[in-house]
Short mmCIF file of C-alpha atoms in Angstrom, two decimals:
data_model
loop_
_atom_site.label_atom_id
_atom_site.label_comp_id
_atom_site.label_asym_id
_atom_site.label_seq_id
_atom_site.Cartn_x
_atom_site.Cartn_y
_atom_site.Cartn_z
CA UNK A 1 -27.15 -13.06 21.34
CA UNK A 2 -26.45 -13.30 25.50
CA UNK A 3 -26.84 -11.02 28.29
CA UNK A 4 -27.46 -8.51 25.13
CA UNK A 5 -25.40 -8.72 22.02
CA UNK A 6 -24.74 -5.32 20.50
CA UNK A 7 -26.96 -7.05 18.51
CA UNK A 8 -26.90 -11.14 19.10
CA UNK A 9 -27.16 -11.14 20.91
CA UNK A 10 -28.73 -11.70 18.87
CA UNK A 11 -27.02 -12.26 15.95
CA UNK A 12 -27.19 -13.01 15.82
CA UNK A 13 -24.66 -14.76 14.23
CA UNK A 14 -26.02 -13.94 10.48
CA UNK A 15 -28.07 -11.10 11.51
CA UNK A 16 -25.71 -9.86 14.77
CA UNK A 17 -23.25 -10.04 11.66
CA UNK A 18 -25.60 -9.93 8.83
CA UNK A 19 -28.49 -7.97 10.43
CA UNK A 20 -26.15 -8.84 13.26
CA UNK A 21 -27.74 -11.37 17.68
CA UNK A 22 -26.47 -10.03 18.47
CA UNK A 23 -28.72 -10.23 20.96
CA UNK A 24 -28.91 -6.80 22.93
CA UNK A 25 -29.53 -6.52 26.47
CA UNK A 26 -28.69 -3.98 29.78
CA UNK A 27 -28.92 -6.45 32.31
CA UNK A 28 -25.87 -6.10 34.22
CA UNK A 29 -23.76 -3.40 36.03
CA UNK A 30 -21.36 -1.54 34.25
CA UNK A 31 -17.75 -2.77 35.91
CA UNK A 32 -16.23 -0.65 38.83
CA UNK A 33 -12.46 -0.03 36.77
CA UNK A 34 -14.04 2.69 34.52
CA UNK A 35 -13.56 6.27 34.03
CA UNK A 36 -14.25 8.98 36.02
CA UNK A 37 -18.24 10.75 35.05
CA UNK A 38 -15.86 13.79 33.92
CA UNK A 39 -13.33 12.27 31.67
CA UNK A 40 -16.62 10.09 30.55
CA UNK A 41 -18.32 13.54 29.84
CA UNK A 42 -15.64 14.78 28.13
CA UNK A 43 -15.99 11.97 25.79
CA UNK A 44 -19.13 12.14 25.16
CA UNK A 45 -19.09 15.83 24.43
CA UNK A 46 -15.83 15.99 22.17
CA UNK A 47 -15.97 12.60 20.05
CA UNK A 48 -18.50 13.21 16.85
CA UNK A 49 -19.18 10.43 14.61
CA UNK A 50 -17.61 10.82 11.39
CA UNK A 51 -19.76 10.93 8.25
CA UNK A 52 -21.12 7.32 6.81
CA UNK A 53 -19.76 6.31 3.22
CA UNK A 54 -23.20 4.71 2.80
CA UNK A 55 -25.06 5.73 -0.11
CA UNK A 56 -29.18 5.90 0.28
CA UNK A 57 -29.66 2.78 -1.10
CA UNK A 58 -27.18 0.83 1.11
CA UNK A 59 -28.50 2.41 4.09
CA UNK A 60 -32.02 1.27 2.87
CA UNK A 61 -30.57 -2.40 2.50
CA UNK A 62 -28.87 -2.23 5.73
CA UNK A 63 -32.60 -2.38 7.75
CA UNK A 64 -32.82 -5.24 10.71
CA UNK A 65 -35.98 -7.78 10.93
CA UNK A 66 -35.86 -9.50 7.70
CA UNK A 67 -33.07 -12.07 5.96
CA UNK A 68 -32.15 -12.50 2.34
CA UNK A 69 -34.05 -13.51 -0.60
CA UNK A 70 -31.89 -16.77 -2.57
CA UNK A 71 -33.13 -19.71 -3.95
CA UNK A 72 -33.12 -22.16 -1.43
CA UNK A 73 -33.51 -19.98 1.73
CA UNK A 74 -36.60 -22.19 3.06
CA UNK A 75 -38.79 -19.32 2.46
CA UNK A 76 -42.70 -20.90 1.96
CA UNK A 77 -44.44 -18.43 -0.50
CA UNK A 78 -47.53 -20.97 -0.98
CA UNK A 79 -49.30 -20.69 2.77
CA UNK A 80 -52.27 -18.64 3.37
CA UNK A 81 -51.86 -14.69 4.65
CA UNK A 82 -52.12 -14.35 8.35
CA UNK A 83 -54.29 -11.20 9.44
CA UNK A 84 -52.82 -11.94 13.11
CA UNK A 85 -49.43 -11.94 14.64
CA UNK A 86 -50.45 -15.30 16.22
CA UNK A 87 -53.01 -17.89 14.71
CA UNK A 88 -54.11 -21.33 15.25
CA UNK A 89 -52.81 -22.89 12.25
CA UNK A 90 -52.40 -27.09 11.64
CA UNK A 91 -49.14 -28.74 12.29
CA UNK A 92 -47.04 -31.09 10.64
CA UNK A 93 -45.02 -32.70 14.20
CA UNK A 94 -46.94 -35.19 16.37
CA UNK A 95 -44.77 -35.22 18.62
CA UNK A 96 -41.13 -33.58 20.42
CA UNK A 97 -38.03 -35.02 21.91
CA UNK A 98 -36.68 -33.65 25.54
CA UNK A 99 -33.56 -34.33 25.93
CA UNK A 100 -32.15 -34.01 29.74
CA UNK A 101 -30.26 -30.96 28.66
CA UNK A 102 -34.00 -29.20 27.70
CA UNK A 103 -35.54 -30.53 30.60
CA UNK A 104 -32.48 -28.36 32.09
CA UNK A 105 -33.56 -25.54 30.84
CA UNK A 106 -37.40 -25.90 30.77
CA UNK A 107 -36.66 -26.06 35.20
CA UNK A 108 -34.65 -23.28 35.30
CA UNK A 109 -37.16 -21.35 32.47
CA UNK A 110 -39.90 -22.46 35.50
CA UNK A 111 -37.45 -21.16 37.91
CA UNK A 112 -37.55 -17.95 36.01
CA UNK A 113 -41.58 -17.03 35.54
CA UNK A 114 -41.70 -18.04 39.49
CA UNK A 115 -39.88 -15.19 40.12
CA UNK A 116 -42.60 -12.85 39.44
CA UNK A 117 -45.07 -12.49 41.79
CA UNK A 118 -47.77 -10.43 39.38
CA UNK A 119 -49.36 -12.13 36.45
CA UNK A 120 -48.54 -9.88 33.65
CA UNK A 121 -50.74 -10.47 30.44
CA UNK A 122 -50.13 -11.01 26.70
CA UNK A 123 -52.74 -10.07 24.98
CA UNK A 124 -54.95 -13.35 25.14
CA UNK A 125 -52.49 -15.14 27.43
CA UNK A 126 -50.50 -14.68 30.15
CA UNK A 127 -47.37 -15.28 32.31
CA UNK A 128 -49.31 -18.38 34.17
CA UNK A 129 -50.10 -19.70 30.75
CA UNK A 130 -46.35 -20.13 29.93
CA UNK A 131 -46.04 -21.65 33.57
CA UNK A 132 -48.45 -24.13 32.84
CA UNK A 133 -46.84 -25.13 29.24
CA UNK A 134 -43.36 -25.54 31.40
CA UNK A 135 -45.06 -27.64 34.27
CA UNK A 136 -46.74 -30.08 31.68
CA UNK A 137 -44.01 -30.63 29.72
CA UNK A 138 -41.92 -31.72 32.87
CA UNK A 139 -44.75 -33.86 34.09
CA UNK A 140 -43.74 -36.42 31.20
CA UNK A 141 -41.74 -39.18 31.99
CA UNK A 142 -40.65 -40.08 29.17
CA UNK A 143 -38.25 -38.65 26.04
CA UNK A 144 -40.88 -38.22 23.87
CA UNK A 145 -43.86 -35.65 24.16
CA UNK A 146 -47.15 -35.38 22.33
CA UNK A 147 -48.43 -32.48 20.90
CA UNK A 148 -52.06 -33.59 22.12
CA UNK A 149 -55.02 -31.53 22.83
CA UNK A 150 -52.97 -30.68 26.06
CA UNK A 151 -51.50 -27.48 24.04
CA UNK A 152 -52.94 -25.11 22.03
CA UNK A 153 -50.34 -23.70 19.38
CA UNK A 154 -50.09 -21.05 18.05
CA UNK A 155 -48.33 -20.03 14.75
CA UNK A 156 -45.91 -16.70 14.09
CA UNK A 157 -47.15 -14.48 10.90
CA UNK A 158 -43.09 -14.54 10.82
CA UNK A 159 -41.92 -11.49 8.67
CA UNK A 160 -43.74 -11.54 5.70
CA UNK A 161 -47.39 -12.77 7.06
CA UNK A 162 -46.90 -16.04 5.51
CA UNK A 163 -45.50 -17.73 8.35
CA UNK A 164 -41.50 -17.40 7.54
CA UNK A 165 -39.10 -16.88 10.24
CA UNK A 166 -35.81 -16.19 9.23
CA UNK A 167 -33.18 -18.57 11.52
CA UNK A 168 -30.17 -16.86 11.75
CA UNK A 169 -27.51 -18.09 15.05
CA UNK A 170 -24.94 -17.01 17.47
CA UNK A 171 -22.25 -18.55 19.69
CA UNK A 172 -19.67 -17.83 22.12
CA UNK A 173 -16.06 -17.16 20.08
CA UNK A 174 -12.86 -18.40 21.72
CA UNK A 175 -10.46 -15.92 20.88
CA UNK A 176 -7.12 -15.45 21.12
CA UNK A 177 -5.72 -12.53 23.39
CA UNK A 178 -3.13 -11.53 25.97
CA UNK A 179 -3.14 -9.72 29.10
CA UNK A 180 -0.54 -6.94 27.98
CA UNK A 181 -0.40 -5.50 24.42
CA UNK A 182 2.67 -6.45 22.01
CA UNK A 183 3.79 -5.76 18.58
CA UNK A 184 0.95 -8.30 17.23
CA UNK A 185 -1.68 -8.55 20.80
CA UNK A 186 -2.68 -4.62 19.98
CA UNK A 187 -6.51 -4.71 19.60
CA UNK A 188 -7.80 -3.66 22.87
CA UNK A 189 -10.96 -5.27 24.73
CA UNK A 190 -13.20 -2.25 26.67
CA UNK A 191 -15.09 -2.40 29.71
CA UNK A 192 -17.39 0.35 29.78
CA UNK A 193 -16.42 3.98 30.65
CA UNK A 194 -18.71 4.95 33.93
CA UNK A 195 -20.79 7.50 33.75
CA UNK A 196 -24.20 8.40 31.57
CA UNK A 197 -25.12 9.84 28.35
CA UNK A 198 -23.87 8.72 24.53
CA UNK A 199 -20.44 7.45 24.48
CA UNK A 200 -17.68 7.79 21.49
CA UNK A 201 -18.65 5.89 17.94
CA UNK A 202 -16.79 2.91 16.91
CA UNK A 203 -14.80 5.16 14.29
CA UNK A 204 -13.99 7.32 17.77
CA UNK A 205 -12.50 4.50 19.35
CA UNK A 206 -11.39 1.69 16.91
CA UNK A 207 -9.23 4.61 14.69
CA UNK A 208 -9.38 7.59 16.49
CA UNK A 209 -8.19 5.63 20.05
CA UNK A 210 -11.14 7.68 22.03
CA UNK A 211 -10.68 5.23 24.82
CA UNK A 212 -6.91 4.39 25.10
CA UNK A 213 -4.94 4.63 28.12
CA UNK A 214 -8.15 5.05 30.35
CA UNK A 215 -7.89 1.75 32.17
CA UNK A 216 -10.31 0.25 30.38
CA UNK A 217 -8.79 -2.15 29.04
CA UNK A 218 -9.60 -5.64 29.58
CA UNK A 219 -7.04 -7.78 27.24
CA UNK A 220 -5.68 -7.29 23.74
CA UNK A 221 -6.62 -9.67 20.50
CA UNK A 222 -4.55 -9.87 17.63
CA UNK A 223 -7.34 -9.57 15.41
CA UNK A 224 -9.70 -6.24 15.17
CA UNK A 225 -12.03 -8.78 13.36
CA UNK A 226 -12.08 -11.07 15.99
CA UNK A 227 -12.74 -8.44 18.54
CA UNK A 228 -15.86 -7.16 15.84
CA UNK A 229 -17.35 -11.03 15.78
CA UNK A 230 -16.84 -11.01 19.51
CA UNK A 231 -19.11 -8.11 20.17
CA UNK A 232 -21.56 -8.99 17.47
CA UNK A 233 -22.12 -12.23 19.82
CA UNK A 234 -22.24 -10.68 23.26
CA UNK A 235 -20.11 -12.43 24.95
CA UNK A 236 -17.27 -15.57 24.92
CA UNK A 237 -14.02 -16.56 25.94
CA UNK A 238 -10.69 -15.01 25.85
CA UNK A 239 -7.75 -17.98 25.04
CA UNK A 240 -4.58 -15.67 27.21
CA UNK A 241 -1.21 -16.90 27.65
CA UNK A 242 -2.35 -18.70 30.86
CA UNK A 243 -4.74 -20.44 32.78
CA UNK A 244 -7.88 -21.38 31.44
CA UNK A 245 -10.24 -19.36 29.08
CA UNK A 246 -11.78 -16.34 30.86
CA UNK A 247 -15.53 -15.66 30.25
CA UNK A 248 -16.71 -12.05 28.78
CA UNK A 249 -19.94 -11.48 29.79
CA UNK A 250 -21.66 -8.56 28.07
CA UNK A 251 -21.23 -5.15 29.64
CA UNK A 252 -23.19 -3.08 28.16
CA UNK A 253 -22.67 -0.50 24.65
CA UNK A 254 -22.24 3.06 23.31
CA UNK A 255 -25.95 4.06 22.88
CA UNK A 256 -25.18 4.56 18.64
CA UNK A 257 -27.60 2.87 16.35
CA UNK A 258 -26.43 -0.93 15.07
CA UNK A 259 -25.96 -1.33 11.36
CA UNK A 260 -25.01 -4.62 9.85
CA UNK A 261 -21.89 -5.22 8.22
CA UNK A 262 -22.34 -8.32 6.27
CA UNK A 263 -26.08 -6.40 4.91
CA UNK A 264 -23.80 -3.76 3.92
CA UNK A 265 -21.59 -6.27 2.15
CA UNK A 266 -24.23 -7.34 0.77
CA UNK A 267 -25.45 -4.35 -0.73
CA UNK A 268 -22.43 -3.43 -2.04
CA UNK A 269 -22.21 -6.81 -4.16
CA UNK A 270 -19.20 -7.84 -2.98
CA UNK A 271 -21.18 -11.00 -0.96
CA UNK A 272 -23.60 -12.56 -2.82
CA UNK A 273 -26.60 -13.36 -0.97
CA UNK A 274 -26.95 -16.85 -0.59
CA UNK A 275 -23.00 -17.03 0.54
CA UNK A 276 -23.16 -14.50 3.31
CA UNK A 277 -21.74 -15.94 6.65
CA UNK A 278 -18.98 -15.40 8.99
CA UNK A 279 -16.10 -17.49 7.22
CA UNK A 280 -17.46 -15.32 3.67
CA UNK A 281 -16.92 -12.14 6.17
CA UNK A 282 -14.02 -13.14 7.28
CA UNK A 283 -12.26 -14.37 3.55
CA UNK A 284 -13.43 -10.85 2.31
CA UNK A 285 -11.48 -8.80 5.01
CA UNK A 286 -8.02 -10.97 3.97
CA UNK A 287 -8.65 -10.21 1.12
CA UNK A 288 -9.09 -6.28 1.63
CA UNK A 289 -7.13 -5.99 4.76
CA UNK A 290 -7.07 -1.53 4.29
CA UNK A 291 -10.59 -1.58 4.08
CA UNK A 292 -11.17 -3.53 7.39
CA UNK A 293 -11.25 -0.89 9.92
CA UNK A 294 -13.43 1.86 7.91
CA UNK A 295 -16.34 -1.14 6.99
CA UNK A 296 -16.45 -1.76 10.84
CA UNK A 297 -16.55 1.88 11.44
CA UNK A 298 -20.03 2.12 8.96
CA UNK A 299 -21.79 0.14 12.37
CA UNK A 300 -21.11 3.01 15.01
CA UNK A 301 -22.12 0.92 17.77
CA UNK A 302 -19.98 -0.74 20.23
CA UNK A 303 -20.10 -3.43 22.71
CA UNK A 304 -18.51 -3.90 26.48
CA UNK A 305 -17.08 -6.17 28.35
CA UNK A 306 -17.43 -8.00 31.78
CA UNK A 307 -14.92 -10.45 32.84
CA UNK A 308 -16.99 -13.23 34.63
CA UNK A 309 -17.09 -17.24 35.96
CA UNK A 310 -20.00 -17.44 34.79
CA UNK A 311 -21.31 -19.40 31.96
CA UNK A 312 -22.82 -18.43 28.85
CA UNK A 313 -26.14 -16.87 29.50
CA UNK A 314 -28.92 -14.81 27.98
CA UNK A 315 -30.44 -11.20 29.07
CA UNK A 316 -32.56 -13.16 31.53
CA UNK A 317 -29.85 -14.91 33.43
CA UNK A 318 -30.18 -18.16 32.30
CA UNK A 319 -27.55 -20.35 31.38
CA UNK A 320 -28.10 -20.92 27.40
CA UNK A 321 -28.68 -24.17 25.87
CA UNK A 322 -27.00 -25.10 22.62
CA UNK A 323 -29.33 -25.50 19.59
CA UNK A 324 -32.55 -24.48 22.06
CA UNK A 325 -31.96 -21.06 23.59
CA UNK A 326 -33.49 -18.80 21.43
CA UNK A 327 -32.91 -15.08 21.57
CA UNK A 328 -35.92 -13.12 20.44
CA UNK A 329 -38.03 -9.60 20.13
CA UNK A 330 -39.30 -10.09 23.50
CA UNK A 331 -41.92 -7.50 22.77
CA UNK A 332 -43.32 -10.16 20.15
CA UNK A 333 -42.36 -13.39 22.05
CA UNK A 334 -42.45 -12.99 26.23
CA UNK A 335 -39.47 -14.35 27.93
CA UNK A 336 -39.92 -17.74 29.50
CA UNK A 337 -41.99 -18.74 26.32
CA UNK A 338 -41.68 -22.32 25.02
CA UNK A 339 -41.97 -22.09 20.90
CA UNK A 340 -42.10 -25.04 18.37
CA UNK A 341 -39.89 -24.35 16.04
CA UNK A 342 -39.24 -25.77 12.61
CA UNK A 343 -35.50 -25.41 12.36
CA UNK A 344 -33.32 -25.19 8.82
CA UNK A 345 -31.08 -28.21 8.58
CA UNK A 346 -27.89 -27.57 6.72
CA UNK A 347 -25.41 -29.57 4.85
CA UNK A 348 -22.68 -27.52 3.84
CA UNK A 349 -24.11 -24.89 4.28
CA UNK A 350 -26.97 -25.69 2.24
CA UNK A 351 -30.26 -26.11 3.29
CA UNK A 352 -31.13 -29.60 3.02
CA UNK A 353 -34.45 -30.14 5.17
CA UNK A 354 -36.33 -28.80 8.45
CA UNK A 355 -36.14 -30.00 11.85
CA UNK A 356 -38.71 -30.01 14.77
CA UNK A 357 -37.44 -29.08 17.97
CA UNK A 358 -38.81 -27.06 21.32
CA UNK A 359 -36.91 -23.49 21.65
CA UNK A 360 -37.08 -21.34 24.70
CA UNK A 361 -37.19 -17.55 24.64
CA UNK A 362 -34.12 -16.66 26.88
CA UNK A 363 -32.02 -13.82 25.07
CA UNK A 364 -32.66 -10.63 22.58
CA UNK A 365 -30.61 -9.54 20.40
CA UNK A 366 -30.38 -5.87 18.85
CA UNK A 367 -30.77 -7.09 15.08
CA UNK A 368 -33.60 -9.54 16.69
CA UNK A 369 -37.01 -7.22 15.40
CA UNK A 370 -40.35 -8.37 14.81
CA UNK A 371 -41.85 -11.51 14.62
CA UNK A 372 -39.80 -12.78 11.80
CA UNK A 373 -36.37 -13.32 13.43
CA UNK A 374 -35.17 -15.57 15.98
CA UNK A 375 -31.56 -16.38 16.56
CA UNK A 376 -30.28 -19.84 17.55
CA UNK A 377 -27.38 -19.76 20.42
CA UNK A 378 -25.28 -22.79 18.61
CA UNK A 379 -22.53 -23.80 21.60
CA UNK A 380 -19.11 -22.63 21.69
CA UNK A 381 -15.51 -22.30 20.19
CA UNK A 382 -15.00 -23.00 16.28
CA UNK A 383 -18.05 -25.86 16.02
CA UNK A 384 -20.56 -23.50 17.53
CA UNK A 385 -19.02 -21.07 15.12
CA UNK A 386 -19.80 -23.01 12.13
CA UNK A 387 -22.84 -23.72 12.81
CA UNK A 388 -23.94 -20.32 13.47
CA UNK A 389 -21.95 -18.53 10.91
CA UNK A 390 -23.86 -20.48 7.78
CA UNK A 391 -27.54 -20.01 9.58
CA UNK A 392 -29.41 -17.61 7.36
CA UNK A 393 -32.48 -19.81 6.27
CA UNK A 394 -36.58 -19.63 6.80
CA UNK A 395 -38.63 -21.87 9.00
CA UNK A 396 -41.74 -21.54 11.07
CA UNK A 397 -42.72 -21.17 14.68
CA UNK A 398 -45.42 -21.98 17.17
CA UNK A 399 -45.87 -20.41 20.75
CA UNK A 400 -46.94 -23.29 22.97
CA UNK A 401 -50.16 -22.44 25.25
CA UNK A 402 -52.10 -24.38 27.49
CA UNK A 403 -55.23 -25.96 25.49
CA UNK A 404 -57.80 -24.23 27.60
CA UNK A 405 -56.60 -20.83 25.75
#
């Protein structure tokens, strides 16, 4: 869910794995060790994607922009219909907590919107509406903010025009991987081959080695499925046999359409519903260890990577805040937006309540559609992870405007 998941992403986790975050973006440069435009062309030209094993019915199932009907998702079925996208609806919270790590990123979100010299509009609002919403909230002093008549909010129809928002999140992996391959290191990492046009599916390269011996190669993992979750984020951190972790930002993709594996899991019934999540993923694939590489091949698109210093950071550049960076359909909810957001709380992975916190729209994600999905970036390594990987519930959202809108 980061500088553009191949979903996230964004999705991300749940939905960049489920529906995917990924979060999906083209912000940066493909990497100067690539291939040569011809031996990219010849690629592109001679690599067709093999026939899908989906029947109708999965494929149907597999679609992005919604999450999964269980009993106790968080899904509100008693609200009133929206006939808008947006509307000014009442609100449980009085009040919000800022935390110095949001005030963080509510600067550099300022930082951001200054950029632009033009005042692009939204509809009824506009890029120095969201300026103003960032500037008031820093003007408080204090931890605590009230949701006064200073703001008007507000809410998201969500998905179903009842106000849900499915909550799904995405981290950055630390995974395991050396600098030369070996008898177990033998999953490669890409950059992206140079050049333009369609590049090979993931059944081209992941089985039919498309991209081997190319110099493309960034590291090898001992895992294909960690290399899968990896891309379905957008970026993280390779553990290698020295030094410290080295940052993978993303690099860009293959220009195939995303499908989600754990929807197609799903449909297939070998996930129930309510237990779909990374670790329930992941258990499934020990299980079936033959049928790994042709269930990742069912999502033809593929994900790049860009070595980097840098840290974690969404499609806009900005460095991502754990359990506040948001990546979103940007077409729905402008970057540099400050939403309200009613968050699930789990317990074991079980929804036990809702929690109000400010989000800020800073990443998009290619399973992230419509106004009923956000994805939650959730920190790093195998606690990010968790959290994340069991994120799959409903809760609601407000866009934050200045009151005189």
């Amino acid at each position: 869910m980061f500088q553009s998941f191949e979903v996230r992403w964004g999705v991300l986790l749940l939905l960049l794995i489920t529906s995917c975050n990924v979060p999906e973006t083209a912000v940066h440069q493909n990497s100067s060790d690539t291939l040569s435009s011809d031996t990219t062309s010849t690629l592109t030209d001679s690599v067709k994607l093999k026939p899908s094993s989906l029947t109708t019915d999965e494929a149907t199932q597999a679609h992005l922009g919604q999450g999964y009907d269980f009993e106790g998702n968080g899904k509100d079925l008693n609200g009133p219909h929206f006939e808008q996208l947006f509307e000014a609806r009442s609100i449980q919270a009085r009040y919000v907590l800022l935390s110095a790590a949001v005030r963080q990123g509510l600067r550099q979100q300022l930082a951001y919107l200054n950029r632009f010299s033009k005042n692009r509009s939204y509809g009824t609002w506009n890029r120095n509406d969201l300026k103003q919403v960032l500037q008031h909230l820093l003007s408080y002093q204090a931890d605590t903010v009230w949701l006064d008549s200073t703001f008007h909010l507000l809410q998201s129809a969500g998905e179903d025009s009842l106000g849900n928002v499915h909550f799904t999140g995405y981290y950055s992996p630390v995974i395991s991987a050396r600098s030369r391959p070996d008898s177990i290191y033998k999953f490669p990492i890409y950059r992206k081959p140079k050049g333009k046009g369609q590049l090979p599916s993931r059944y081209a390269i992941d089985i039919e080695n498309a991209l081997a011996n190319h110099g493309l190669e960034i590291a090898w993992a001992r895992d294909l499925l960690d290399v899968y979750f990896l891309q379905v984020q957008g970026s993280g951190y390779l553990q290698l046999e020295y030094g410290q972790p080295q940052m993978l930002q993303y690099g860009g993709k293959n220009g195939h359409r995303y499908r989600s594996l754990g929807k197609l899991l799903v449909a297939r019934g070998v996930v129930p519903p309510s237990e779909i999540s990374m670790s329930a993923i992941r258990k499934y694939f020990e299980a079936h260890p033959d049928s790994l590489k042709i269930m990742l091949a069912q999502n033809p698109s593929y994900t790049f990577f860009t070595p980097t210093d840098a840290a974690p950071s969404g499609s806009i550049g900005l460095p991502l805040t754990p359990f506040h960076s948001v990546a979103v359909d940007p077409k729905i909810y402008p970057y540099g937006a400050v939403l309200l957001a009613e968050i699930p709380q789990l317990k074991n992975g079980r929804l036990v309540g809702h929690q109000w916190q400010v989000v800020l729209a800073q990443d998009r994600g290619a399973a992230i559609k419509g106004p009923g999905h956000v994805d939650l970036y959730c920190g790093a390594g195998s606690e990010g992870g968790k959290a994340a990987g069991n994120l799959h519930h409903y809760g609601k959202m407000w866009l934050l405007l200045p009151a005189s809108n």
